[in-house]
Short mmCIF file of N, CA and C in Angstrom, two decimals:
data_model
loop_
_atom_site.label_atom_id
_atom_site.label_comp_id
_atom_site.label_asym_id
_atom_site.label_seq_id
_atom_site.Cartn_x
_atom_site.Cartn_y
_atom_site.Cartn_z
N MET A 294 -28.24 -5.31 18.36
CA MET A 294 -27.75 -6.02 18.65
C MET A 294 -26.51 -6.43 17.82
N GLU A 295 -25.02 -6.69 18.41
CA GLU A 295 -24.14 -7.11 17.15
C GLU A 295 -23.84 -8.70 17.19
N PRO A 296 -24.01 -9.39 16.34
CA PRO A 296 -23.25 -10.57 16.38
C PRO A 296 -22.13 -10.94 16.72
N LYS A 297 -21.63 -11.86 17.64
CA LYS A 297 -20.22 -12.09 18.01
C LYS A 297 -19.53 -12.92 17.01
N ILE A 298 -18.58 -12.57 17.48
CA ILE A 298 -17.80 -13.30 15.85
C ILE A 298 -17.26 -14.71 16.26
N ALA A 299 -17.52 -15.35 17.81
CA ALA A 299 -17.42 -16.75 17.61
C ALA A 299 -18.51 -17.44 17.41
N GLU A 300 -19.16 -16.64 17.41
CA GLU A 300 -20.72 -17.35 17.47
C GLU A 300 -21.06 -17.68 15.86
N ILE A 301 -20.40 -16.41 15.21
CA ILE A 301 -20.56 -16.60 13.56
C ILE A 301 -19.66 -17.54 13.04
N ALA A 302 -18.72 -17.97 13.41
CA ALA A 302 -17.75 -18.89 13.18
C ALA A 302 -17.95 -20.14 13.69
N GLU A 303 -18.82 -20.36 14.64
CA GLU A 303 -19.20 -21.67 14.73
C GLU A 303 -20.16 -22.11 13.86
N ARG A 304 -21.26 -20.96 13.12
CA ARG A 304 -21.99 -20.91 12.32
C ARG A 304 -21.67 -21.68 11.05
N ILE A 305 -20.68 -20.93 10.50
CA ILE A 305 -19.99 -21.50 9.06
C ILE A 305 -19.04 -22.47 9.47
N ARG A 306 -18.64 -22.80 10.56
CA ARG A 306 -17.82 -24.13 10.46
C ARG A 306 -19.25 -25.45 10.29
N ALA A 307 -20.35 -24.85 11.20
CA ALA A 307 -21.27 -25.92 11.26
C ALA A 307 -21.72 -26.02 9.99
N LEU A 308 -22.08 -25.23 9.10
CA LEU A 308 -22.86 -25.16 7.57
C LEU A 308 -21.52 -25.95 6.79
N ARG A 309 -20.38 -25.37 6.81
CA ARG A 309 -19.38 -26.34 5.57
C ARG A 309 -19.53 -27.46 6.19
N GLU A 310 -19.23 -28.24 7.32
CA GLU A 310 -19.43 -29.65 7.60
C GLU A 310 -20.71 -29.91 7.31
N MET A 311 -21.84 -29.49 7.58
CA MET A 311 -23.09 -30.09 7.30
C MET A 311 -23.07 -30.43 5.69
N LEU A 312 -22.20 -29.33 5.03
CA LEU A 312 -22.38 -29.60 3.63
C LEU A 312 -21.36 -30.19 2.98
N GLY A 313 -20.54 -30.59 3.80
CA GLY A 313 -19.47 -31.54 3.28
C GLY A 313 -18.28 -30.75 2.80
N LEU A 314 -18.29 -29.79 3.04
CA LEU A 314 -17.49 -28.82 1.89
C LEU A 314 -15.71 -28.95 2.92
N SER A 315 -14.77 -28.58 2.21
CA SER A 315 -13.62 -28.33 2.68
C SER A 315 -13.11 -27.24 2.61
N TYR A 316 -12.14 -27.27 3.45
CA TYR A 316 -11.43 -25.98 3.70
C TYR A 316 -11.08 -24.90 2.18
N GLU A 317 -10.58 -26.25 1.56
CA GLU A 317 -9.50 -25.48 0.29
C GLU A 317 -10.72 -24.56 -0.56
N GLU A 318 -12.21 -25.25 -0.62
CA GLU A 318 -13.59 -25.35 -1.35
C GLU A 318 -13.78 -23.64 -0.75
N MET A 319 -13.96 -23.57 0.50
CA MET A 319 -14.49 -22.25 1.05
C MET A 319 -13.36 -20.91 0.68
N ALA A 320 -12.32 -21.41 0.86
CA ALA A 320 -11.32 -20.69 0.59
C ALA A 320 -11.10 -20.07 -0.71
N GLU A 321 -11.68 -20.95 -1.63
CA GLU A 321 -11.74 -20.57 -3.35
C GLU A 321 -13.14 -19.47 -3.17
N SER A 322 -14.21 -20.03 -2.73
CA SER A 322 -15.54 -19.21 -2.78
C SER A 322 -15.29 -18.17 -2.26
N THR A 323 -14.68 -18.02 -1.20
CA THR A 323 -14.39 -16.71 -0.33
C THR A 323 -13.51 -15.89 -0.80
N GLU A 324 -12.64 -16.42 -1.57
CA GLU A 324 -11.80 -15.57 -2.51
C GLU A 324 -10.41 -15.20 -1.33
N VAL A 325 -10.27 -15.79 -0.56
CA VAL A 325 -9.36 -15.87 0.29
C VAL A 325 -8.20 -16.88 0.45
N SER A 326 -7.15 -16.90 1.16
CA SER A 326 -6.16 -17.92 1.15
C SER A 326 -6.79 -18.82 2.34
N ILE A 327 -6.13 -20.14 2.33
CA ILE A 327 -6.55 -21.51 3.13
C ILE A 327 -6.33 -20.69 4.54
N ASP A 328 -5.17 -20.67 4.77
CA ASP A 328 -5.36 -19.63 6.54
C ASP A 328 -5.86 -18.90 6.44
N ASP A 329 -6.33 -17.57 5.68
CA ASP A 329 -7.12 -17.07 6.08
C ASP A 329 -8.78 -17.67 6.44
N TYR A 330 -8.76 -18.55 5.48
CA TYR A 330 -10.09 -19.02 5.63
C TYR A 330 -10.41 -19.44 7.08
N VAL A 331 -9.13 -20.45 7.31
CA VAL A 331 -9.27 -21.12 8.55
C VAL A 331 -9.05 -20.46 9.87
N ALA A 332 -8.60 -19.11 9.76
CA ALA A 332 -8.43 -18.01 10.60
C ALA A 332 -9.65 -17.73 11.09
N SER A 333 -10.47 -17.18 9.87
CA SER A 333 -11.79 -16.73 10.10
C SER A 333 -12.74 -17.61 10.41
N GLU A 334 -12.83 -18.96 10.11
CA GLU A 334 -13.48 -19.82 10.62
C GLU A 334 -13.30 -20.54 12.21
N SER A 335 -12.04 -20.11 12.62
CA SER A 335 -11.79 -20.56 13.92
C SER A 335 -12.16 -19.25 15.03
N GLY A 336 -13.07 -18.24 14.49
CA GLY A 336 -13.01 -17.04 15.00
C GLY A 336 -12.27 -16.32 15.83
N SER A 337 -10.93 -16.36 15.03
CA SER A 337 -9.25 -15.78 15.30
C SER A 337 -9.17 -14.48 14.53
N ARG A 338 -10.26 -14.14 13.42
CA ARG A 338 -10.23 -12.44 13.10
C ARG A 338 -11.68 -12.60 12.80
N ASP A 339 -11.77 -11.47 12.83
CA ASP A 339 -13.11 -10.72 12.19
C ASP A 339 -13.51 -10.79 10.79
N PHE A 340 -14.51 -10.73 10.64
CA PHE A 340 -14.75 -10.83 9.27
C PHE A 340 -15.22 -9.30 8.00
N THR A 341 -15.67 -9.70 6.81
CA THR A 341 -15.78 -8.45 6.29
C THR A 341 -16.96 -9.05 5.73
N PHE A 342 -17.48 -8.20 5.21
CA PHE A 342 -19.45 -8.34 4.96
C PHE A 342 -19.36 -8.90 3.61
N THR A 343 -18.02 -8.78 2.56
CA THR A 343 -17.80 -9.65 1.11
C THR A 343 -17.59 -11.17 1.97
N PHE A 344 -16.56 -11.22 3.01
CA PHE A 344 -16.17 -12.86 3.27
C PHE A 344 -17.88 -13.37 3.60
N LEU A 345 -18.40 -12.63 4.61
CA LEU A 345 -19.99 -13.43 5.14
C LEU A 345 -20.89 -13.32 3.75
N TYR A 346 -21.09 -12.54 2.92
CA TYR A 346 -21.69 -12.62 1.85
C TYR A 346 -21.21 -13.77 1.01
N LYS A 347 -20.29 -14.29 0.73
CA LYS A 347 -19.77 -15.32 -0.62
C LYS A 347 -20.09 -16.30 0.54
N CYS A 348 -19.55 -16.78 1.89
CA CYS A 348 -20.23 -17.76 2.56
C CYS A 348 -21.82 -17.90 2.54
N ALA A 349 -22.13 -16.90 2.61
CA ALA A 349 -23.93 -16.92 2.55
C ALA A 349 -24.40 -17.93 0.95
N GLU A 350 -23.68 -17.12 0.43
CA GLU A 350 -23.81 -17.73 -1.26
C GLU A 350 -23.21 -19.17 -1.47
N LYS A 351 -22.34 -19.63 -1.08
CA LYS A 351 -21.97 -20.91 -1.37
C LYS A 351 -22.81 -21.98 -0.07
N PHE A 352 -23.30 -21.82 0.73
CA PHE A 352 -24.19 -22.47 1.49
C PHE A 352 -25.59 -22.32 1.45
N GLY A 353 -25.73 -21.41 0.26
CA GLY A 353 -27.29 -21.29 0.22
C GLY A 353 -27.97 -21.04 1.09
N VAL A 354 -27.77 -19.83 1.88
CA VAL A 354 -28.41 -19.45 2.99
C VAL A 354 -28.56 -18.06 2.85
N ASP A 355 -29.22 -17.54 3.88
CA ASP A 355 -29.41 -15.95 3.93
C ASP A 355 -28.13 -15.50 4.63
N ILE A 356 -27.78 -14.63 4.36
CA ILE A 356 -26.72 -13.99 5.57
C ILE A 356 -26.76 -13.75 6.76
N ILE A 357 -28.42 -13.57 7.03
CA ILE A 357 -28.99 -13.05 8.31
C ILE A 357 -28.40 -14.41 9.40
N GLU A 358 -28.59 -15.36 8.83
CA GLU A 358 -28.64 -16.99 9.35
C GLU A 358 -27.35 -17.04 9.69
N ILE A 359 -26.10 -16.84 8.68
CA ILE A 359 -24.75 -16.65 9.72
C ILE A 359 -24.13 -15.94 10.38
N MET A 360 -25.27 -14.76 10.38
CA MET A 360 -24.99 -13.49 11.12
C MET A 360 -25.65 -13.80 12.76
N THR A 361 -26.96 -14.61 12.80
CA THR A 361 -27.56 -14.42 13.97
C THR A 361 -28.27 -15.75 14.39
N GLY A 362 -27.99 -16.73 13.37
CA GLY A 362 -28.42 -17.99 13.57
C GLY A 362 -29.90 -18.37 13.53
N GLU A 363 -30.66 -17.11 12.96
CA GLU A 363 -32.40 -17.25 12.78
C GLU A 363 -32.29 -17.16 11.34
N ASN A 364 -33.22 -17.96 10.74
CA ASN A 364 -34.03 -17.47 9.41
C ASN A 364 -34.87 -16.24 9.59
N PRO A 365 -34.73 -15.40 8.28
CA PRO A 365 -35.75 -14.36 8.29
C PRO A 365 -36.94 -14.96 8.28
N HIS A 366 -38.39 -14.45 8.61
CA HIS A 366 -39.38 -14.83 8.50
C HIS A 366 -40.26 -14.38 7.86
N LEU A 367 -40.17 -12.85 7.98
CA LEU A 367 -41.44 -12.25 7.18
C LEU A 367 -41.02 -11.93 5.56
N SER A 368 -42.62 -11.95 4.97
CA SER A 368 -42.87 -11.99 3.80
C SER A 368 -43.54 -10.88 3.31
N GLY A 369 -44.45 -10.69 3.54
CA GLY A 369 -44.90 -9.21 3.02
C GLY A 369 -44.06 -7.89 3.00
N TYR A 370 -43.82 -7.46 4.45
CA TYR A 370 -43.02 -6.50 4.42
C TYR A 370 -42.41 -6.26 5.96
N THR A 371 -41.43 -5.86 6.07
CA THR A 371 -40.97 -5.17 7.38
C THR A 371 -40.36 -4.03 7.66
N VAL A 372 -40.51 -3.42 8.72
CA VAL A 372 -40.28 -2.00 9.01
C VAL A 372 -39.10 -2.17 9.86
N VAL A 373 -38.15 -0.80 9.74
CA VAL A 373 -37.10 -0.65 10.93
C VAL A 373 -37.09 0.61 10.85
N ARG A 374 -37.40 1.15 12.28
CA ARG A 374 -37.45 2.29 12.67
C ARG A 374 -35.80 3.11 12.69
N GLY A 375 -36.00 4.30 12.80
CA GLY A 375 -34.56 5.39 12.41
C GLY A 375 -33.73 4.66 13.93
N GLY A 376 -32.61 4.43 13.53
CA GLY A 376 -31.49 4.10 14.40
C GLY A 376 -31.06 2.80 14.54
N ASN A 377 -32.25 2.07 14.17
CA ASN A 377 -32.66 0.52 14.09
C ASN A 377 -31.66 -0.33 13.06
N GLY A 378 -31.84 -1.84 13.65
CA GLY A 378 -31.75 -2.47 12.19
C GLY A 378 -30.50 -3.61 12.66
N LEU A 379 -30.19 -4.65 11.80
CA LEU A 379 -29.11 -5.55 12.76
C LEU A 379 -27.55 -4.87 12.73
N SER A 380 -27.28 -4.28 13.30
CA SER A 380 -25.53 -3.65 13.80
C SER A 380 -24.64 -4.97 13.28
N ILE A 381 -24.04 -4.56 12.00
CA ILE A 381 -22.83 -5.03 11.83
C ILE A 381 -21.53 -4.32 12.25
N LYS A 382 -20.74 -4.84 12.51
CA LYS A 382 -19.04 -3.93 12.85
C LYS A 382 -18.37 -4.68 11.88
N ARG A 383 -18.21 -4.17 10.96
CA ARG A 383 -17.10 -5.01 9.98
C ARG A 383 -15.89 -4.02 9.22
N ARG A 384 -15.34 -4.73 8.49
CA ARG A 384 -14.00 -4.12 7.60
C ARG A 384 -13.47 -2.65 8.14
N ALA A 385 -12.80 -2.74 9.14
CA ALA A 385 -11.97 -1.50 9.59
C ALA A 385 -12.75 -0.38 10.30
N GLY A 386 -14.02 -0.34 10.97
CA GLY A 386 -14.46 0.23 11.45
C GLY A 386 -15.94 1.10 11.00
N PHE A 387 -15.93 0.04 9.60
CA PHE A 387 -17.34 0.68 9.14
C PHE A 387 -18.29 0.10 9.89
N GLU A 388 -19.58 0.61 9.91
CA GLU A 388 -20.72 0.19 10.40
C GLU A 388 -21.79 0.21 9.73
N TYR A 389 -22.66 -1.16 9.69
CA TYR A 389 -23.26 -1.63 8.85
C TYR A 389 -24.47 -2.01 9.59
N ASN A 390 -26.08 -1.14 9.18
CA ASN A 390 -27.34 -1.62 9.81
C ASN A 390 -28.17 -2.48 8.83
N HIS A 391 -28.16 -3.43 9.02
CA HIS A 391 -29.29 -4.42 8.04
C HIS A 391 -30.52 -3.67 8.31
N LEU A 392 -31.35 -3.50 7.13
CA LEU A 392 -32.59 -2.75 7.43
C LEU A 392 -33.73 -3.68 6.58
N ALA A 393 -33.21 -5.06 6.42
CA ALA A 393 -34.14 -5.72 6.21
C ALA A 393 -33.91 -7.18 6.79
N ALA A 394 -33.30 -7.26 7.81
CA ALA A 394 -33.02 -8.56 8.56
C ALA A 394 -34.20 -9.80 8.65
N HIS A 395 -35.37 -9.47 8.96
CA HIS A 395 -36.20 -10.38 9.18
C HIS A 395 -36.98 -10.64 8.07
N PHE A 396 -36.80 -10.04 6.76
CA PHE A 396 -37.46 -10.40 5.36
C PHE A 396 -36.69 -11.71 4.51
N LYS A 397 -37.91 -12.71 4.24
CA LYS A 397 -36.89 -13.59 3.86
C LYS A 397 -37.26 -13.93 2.70
N ASN A 398 -36.13 -14.25 1.62
CA ASN A 398 -36.08 -14.69 0.42
C ASN A 398 -35.67 -12.92 -0.60
N LYS A 399 -34.75 -12.23 0.10
CA LYS A 399 -34.41 -11.20 -0.33
C LYS A 399 -33.93 -11.06 -1.66
N LEU A 400 -34.31 -10.21 -2.55
CA LEU A 400 -33.52 -10.13 -3.64
C LEU A 400 -32.22 -9.12 -3.55
N ALA A 401 -32.20 -8.20 -2.67
CA ALA A 401 -31.32 -7.72 -2.36
C ALA A 401 -30.94 -7.37 -0.81
N GLU A 402 -29.91 -6.98 -0.43
CA GLU A 402 -29.43 -6.56 1.07
C GLU A 402 -29.29 -5.13 1.27
N PRO A 403 -29.88 -4.32 1.87
CA PRO A 403 -30.40 -2.80 2.23
C PRO A 403 -29.56 -2.35 3.28
N PHE A 404 -28.41 -1.52 3.36
CA PHE A 404 -27.75 -1.49 4.62
C PHE A 404 -27.71 0.32 4.93
N LEU A 405 -27.65 0.40 6.10
CA LEU A 405 -27.26 2.09 6.50
C LEU A 405 -25.91 2.17 6.59
N VAL A 406 -24.86 2.73 5.62
CA VAL A 406 -23.64 2.67 6.66
C VAL A 406 -22.76 3.83 6.98
N LYS A 407 -22.12 3.50 8.34
CA LYS A 407 -21.14 4.62 8.40
C LYS A 407 -19.70 4.43 8.46
N ALA A 408 -19.16 4.85 7.43
CA ALA A 408 -17.79 4.93 6.85
C ALA A 408 -17.06 6.07 8.21
N PRO A 409 -15.68 5.66 8.39
CA PRO A 409 -15.28 6.37 9.63
C PRO A 409 -14.14 7.57 8.84
N TYR A 410 -13.63 8.53 9.21
CA TYR A 410 -12.12 9.31 8.38
C TYR A 410 -11.36 8.58 9.14
N ARG A 411 -10.15 8.43 8.16
CA ARG A 411 -9.25 8.02 9.03
C ARG A 411 -7.97 8.63 8.00
N GLU A 412 -7.43 9.66 8.80
CA GLU A 412 -6.36 10.33 8.08
C GLU A 412 -5.23 9.83 7.30
N GLU A 413 -5.12 8.51 7.69
CA GLU A 413 -3.82 7.40 7.30
C GLU A 413 -4.22 7.02 6.25
N GLU A 414 -5.63 6.77 5.91
CA GLU A 414 -6.27 6.10 4.80
C GLU A 414 -5.80 7.03 3.82
N GLN A 415 -5.89 8.26 3.71
CA GLN A 415 -6.02 9.18 2.47
C GLN A 415 -5.27 9.31 1.60
N ASN A 416 -4.01 9.12 1.72
CA ASN A 416 -2.82 8.78 0.49
C ASN A 416 -2.23 7.80 0.24
N LYS A 417 -3.17 6.61 0.79
CA LYS A 417 -2.79 5.33 0.98
C LYS A 417 -3.43 4.59 -0.42
N PRO A 418 -3.11 3.60 -1.12
CA PRO A 418 -4.06 2.66 -2.04
C PRO A 418 -5.63 2.03 -0.95
N ILE A 419 -6.47 2.12 -1.85
CA ILE A 419 -7.85 1.86 -1.15
C ILE A 419 -8.45 0.32 -0.94
N SER A 420 -8.71 -0.44 -0.10
CA SER A 420 -8.44 -1.72 -0.29
C SER A 420 -9.55 -2.20 -0.86
N MET A 421 -9.12 -3.09 -1.68
CA MET A 421 -10.43 -3.20 -2.51
C MET A 421 -11.14 -4.87 -2.63
N SER A 422 -12.54 -4.87 -2.71
CA SER A 422 -12.77 -6.20 -2.31
C SER A 422 -14.19 -6.21 -3.60
N MET A 423 -14.86 -7.73 -3.96
CA MET A 423 -15.66 -7.74 -5.15
C MET A 423 -16.81 -8.77 -4.45
N HIS A 424 -18.22 -8.64 -4.82
CA HIS A 424 -18.87 -9.59 -4.80
C HIS A 424 -19.95 -10.12 -5.73
N GLU A 425 -20.25 -11.01 -6.08
CA GLU A 425 -21.30 -10.99 -7.60
C GLU A 425 -22.49 -10.40 -7.13
N GLY A 426 -22.85 -9.89 -8.25
CA GLY A 426 -24.24 -8.84 -8.30
C GLY A 426 -23.63 -7.44 -8.51
N GLN A 427 -24.63 -6.68 -7.81
CA GLN A 427 -24.60 -5.28 -8.32
C GLN A 427 -24.79 -4.53 -7.09
N GLU A 428 -24.47 -3.20 -6.88
CA GLU A 428 -24.61 -2.36 -5.59
C GLU A 428 -25.06 -1.11 -5.88
N PHE A 429 -26.05 -0.67 -5.31
CA PHE A 429 -26.41 0.65 -4.99
C PHE A 429 -26.01 1.45 -4.19
N ASP A 430 -25.09 3.17 -4.18
CA ASP A 430 -25.01 3.47 -2.66
C ASP A 430 -25.33 5.04 -2.92
N TYR A 431 -25.62 5.25 -2.37
CA TYR A 431 -26.73 6.75 -1.98
C TYR A 431 -25.82 7.61 -0.76
N ILE A 432 -25.47 8.59 -1.24
CA ILE A 432 -24.46 9.33 -0.08
C ILE A 432 -25.70 10.13 0.70
N LEU A 433 -25.81 10.12 2.01
CA LEU A 433 -26.82 10.78 3.10
C LEU A 433 -25.75 12.23 3.08
N SER A 434 -25.03 11.72 4.01
CA SER A 434 -23.98 13.28 4.42
C SER A 434 -22.19 12.92 4.42
N GLY A 435 -21.74 13.63 4.18
CA GLY A 435 -20.16 13.45 3.86
C GLY A 435 -20.00 13.29 2.77
N SER A 436 -18.41 12.53 2.48
CA SER A 436 -18.25 12.30 1.12
C SER A 436 -16.94 11.24 1.10
N LEU A 437 -17.27 10.79 0.07
CA LEU A 437 -16.98 9.18 0.50
C LEU A 437 -16.19 9.06 -1.22
N LYS A 438 -14.47 8.65 -1.19
CA LYS A 438 -13.65 8.39 -2.32
C LYS A 438 -14.24 7.00 -2.55
N PHE A 439 -14.83 6.87 -3.92
CA PHE A 439 -15.30 5.71 -4.59
C PHE A 439 -14.26 4.66 -5.65
N VAL A 440 -13.54 4.06 -5.46
CA VAL A 440 -12.85 3.26 -6.95
C VAL A 440 -13.58 1.93 -7.52
N HIS A 441 -13.39 2.26 -8.31
CA HIS A 441 -13.90 0.99 -9.51
C HIS A 441 -12.90 0.53 -10.69
N GLU A 442 -12.40 -0.66 -10.78
CA GLU A 442 -11.73 -0.90 -11.78
C GLU A 442 -10.68 0.25 -12.17
N GLY A 443 -10.03 0.71 -11.03
CA GLY A 443 -8.99 1.78 -11.47
C GLY A 443 -9.84 3.36 -11.62
N HIS A 444 -11.16 3.26 -11.77
CA HIS A 444 -11.97 4.29 -11.78
C HIS A 444 -11.83 5.60 -10.58
N VAL A 445 -11.64 6.74 -9.95
CA VAL A 445 -11.74 7.02 -9.04
C VAL A 445 -12.77 8.29 -9.07
N GLU A 446 -13.96 8.00 -8.03
CA GLU A 446 -15.13 9.32 -8.21
C GLU A 446 -14.97 9.73 -6.50
N GLU A 447 -14.84 11.09 -6.29
CA GLU A 447 -15.76 11.83 -5.16
C GLU A 447 -16.81 12.01 -4.97
N LEU A 448 -17.38 11.53 -4.04
CA LEU A 448 -19.01 11.74 -3.77
C LEU A 448 -19.34 12.17 -2.72
N ASN A 449 -20.29 13.02 -2.85
CA ASN A 449 -20.67 13.74 -1.89
C ASN A 449 -22.21 13.86 -1.39
N GLU A 450 -22.72 14.46 -0.73
CA GLU A 450 -24.08 14.34 -0.20
C GLU A 450 -25.08 14.76 -1.21
N GLY A 451 -26.31 13.37 -1.82
CA GLY A 451 -26.72 13.52 -2.68
C GLY A 451 -26.90 12.78 -3.43
N ASP A 452 -25.41 12.51 -4.05
CA ASP A 452 -24.82 11.65 -4.65
C ASP A 452 -24.82 10.45 -4.98
N SER A 453 -24.70 9.64 -6.10
CA SER A 453 -25.12 7.80 -6.24
C SER A 453 -24.11 7.34 -6.75
N VAL A 454 -23.80 5.97 -6.47
CA VAL A 454 -23.64 5.27 -7.67
C VAL A 454 -23.90 3.90 -7.89
N PHE A 455 -23.85 3.22 -8.98
CA PHE A 455 -24.44 1.75 -8.89
C PHE A 455 -23.23 1.18 -9.96
N TYR A 456 -23.51 0.23 -9.50
CA TYR A 456 -21.76 -0.68 -10.19
C TYR A 456 -22.18 -1.75 -9.89
N ASP A 457 -21.19 -2.99 -11.17
CA ASP A 457 -21.35 -4.45 -10.90
C ASP A 457 -20.35 -4.29 -9.83
N SER A 458 -20.82 -4.97 -9.03
CA SER A 458 -19.68 -5.39 -7.69
C SER A 458 -18.96 -6.57 -7.88
N GLY A 459 -19.28 -6.99 -9.00
CA GLY A 459 -18.01 -8.41 -9.23
C GLY A 459 -16.79 -8.01 -9.43
N LYS A 460 -16.33 -6.64 -10.05
CA LYS A 460 -15.40 -6.05 -9.99
C LYS A 460 -14.86 -5.54 -9.12
N LYS A 461 -13.28 -5.27 -9.01
CA LYS A 461 -12.44 -4.70 -7.87
C LYS A 461 -13.55 -3.62 -7.60
N HIS A 462 -13.86 -2.85 -6.46
CA HIS A 462 -14.10 -1.65 -5.93
C HIS A 462 -13.86 -1.52 -4.42
N GLY A 463 -13.51 -0.46 -4.00
CA GLY A 463 -13.60 0.03 -2.60
C GLY A 463 -13.86 1.53 -2.45
N MET A 464 -13.65 1.84 -0.84
CA MET A 464 -13.84 3.56 -0.80
C MET A 464 -13.52 3.55 0.59
N ILE A 465 -13.23 4.98 0.78
CA ILE A 465 -13.00 5.78 1.75
C ILE A 465 -13.92 6.87 2.06
N ALA A 466 -13.83 7.22 3.32
CA ALA A 466 -14.64 8.27 4.14
C ALA A 466 -13.59 9.77 3.79
N THR A 467 -13.95 10.67 3.23
CA THR A 467 -12.92 11.49 3.02
C THR A 467 -13.17 13.20 3.80
N SER A 468 -14.72 12.88 4.13
CA SER A 468 -14.53 14.08 5.00
C SER A 468 -14.54 14.05 6.40
N LYS A 469 -14.05 14.93 7.15
CA LYS A 469 -13.82 15.07 8.69
C LYS A 469 -14.41 13.81 9.35
N GLY A 470 -15.55 14.26 9.35
CA GLY A 470 -16.76 13.59 10.11
C GLY A 470 -17.13 12.42 9.86
N GLY A 471 -16.22 11.61 8.57
CA GLY A 471 -16.71 10.29 7.93
C GLY A 471 -18.01 10.74 6.75
N CYS A 472 -18.58 9.30 6.45
CA CYS A 472 -19.73 9.58 5.69
C CYS A 472 -20.74 8.22 5.76
N VAL A 473 -21.59 8.69 5.82
CA VAL A 473 -23.23 7.74 6.21
C VAL A 473 -23.77 7.64 4.57
N PHE A 474 -23.88 6.26 4.24
CA PHE A 474 -24.73 6.57 2.87
C PHE A 474 -25.38 5.06 3.11
N LEU A 475 -26.68 5.03 2.12
CA LEU A 475 -27.38 3.74 1.60
C LEU A 475 -26.91 2.84 0.89
N ALA A 476 -26.29 1.48 1.36
CA ALA A 476 -25.94 0.64 0.08
C ALA A 476 -27.04 -0.44 0.40
N VAL A 477 -27.43 -0.68 -1.32
CA VAL A 477 -27.97 -1.98 -1.55
C VAL A 477 -27.14 -2.53 -2.46
N VAL A 478 -27.20 -4.23 -2.02
CA VAL A 478 -26.28 -5.03 -2.40
C VAL A 478 -27.25 -5.60 -3.58
N ILE A 479 -27.31 -6.06 -4.46
CA ILE A 479 -28.41 -6.49 -5.64
C ILE A 479 -27.88 -7.70 -5.84
N LYS A 480 -28.48 -8.81 -5.61
CA LYS A 480 -27.92 -10.68 -5.43
C LYS A 480 -27.58 -10.76 -7.00
N GLU A 481 -26.68 -11.30 -7.71
CA GLU A 481 -26.84 -11.69 -8.98
C GLU A 481 -28.19 -12.57 -9.30
N LYS A 482 -28.92 -12.56 -10.40
CA LYS A 482 -30.20 -13.46 -10.81
C LYS A 482 -29.57 -14.64 -10.82
N GLU A 483 -30.29 -15.59 -10.39
CA GLU A 483 -29.53 -17.16 -10.30
C GLU A 483 -30.19 -17.18 -12.03
N ASP A 484 -29.33 -18.42 -12.48
CA ASP A 484 -29.99 -18.64 -14.14
C ASP A 484 -30.24 -20.00 -13.75
N GLU A 485 -31.34 -19.80 -14.56
CA GLU A 485 -32.50 -20.50 -14.74
C GLU A 485 -32.28 -22.29 -15.32
N ASN A 486 -31.25 -21.94 -15.95
CA ASN A 486 -30.93 -23.11 -16.71
C ASN A 486 -29.71 -24.25 -15.84
N ARG A 487 -29.21 -23.60 -14.90
CA ARG A 487 -28.06 -24.38 -13.57
C ARG A 487 -28.52 -25.56 -13.03
#
C-alpha cells in the first residue's frame, strides 16, 4: 500500500487548520518557502520524508497518521514480514518501507530504503536535508556516498553510519544496482522542562 499524495495533502491541510497554524508557520517549521509549502499542501508536488517528518513533529502526531490517516495501535510489539511494511516512494526515486508503522509511541522510525543509482547524480552536488534527532544507516547491499556537513564517506555492504540528522546531510547510491540500507531515524528527546 502506498499513500496517495492528494490524501496526504488533505490530512496536512486539515491538521494545520485544526491547530490554527498559518502557512507561514508551517513553511518555517518544514524549512521550505511559503510557495513550496502551499504547493505541497495542495497536493501539486510530492513530499520528501523530511517534510512529512517535520509536519508530524509540528502537529504532534505520528508520521503514520499523516501518511495513512490511521493511528498506530500496537504497543507490545509489531512484526513486519520480509518484503512488507508501509511503502513510501519519496525523494527522487528512493523507496522507503516503514518497518513499524502500526507501533504507537515510537522512539524511532525504522525504514528499509532502496536508493536508485543515477548516473547524472554522480558528479553533481548531493541534495541535502536535515531533521531533528539522530539517524543510523546500515548498508545491506551496494554502495552509498554519504555527506554530512562537508565530510564525504563511501559506505559499502556491512558499513554503517550514525549521525546528528539536525545537520545537513545527503546521500546517493554509487553502485550500478543501487543501494539497500536500513535507516533508523531517532527522534529528538523531549525536553521535560518545556
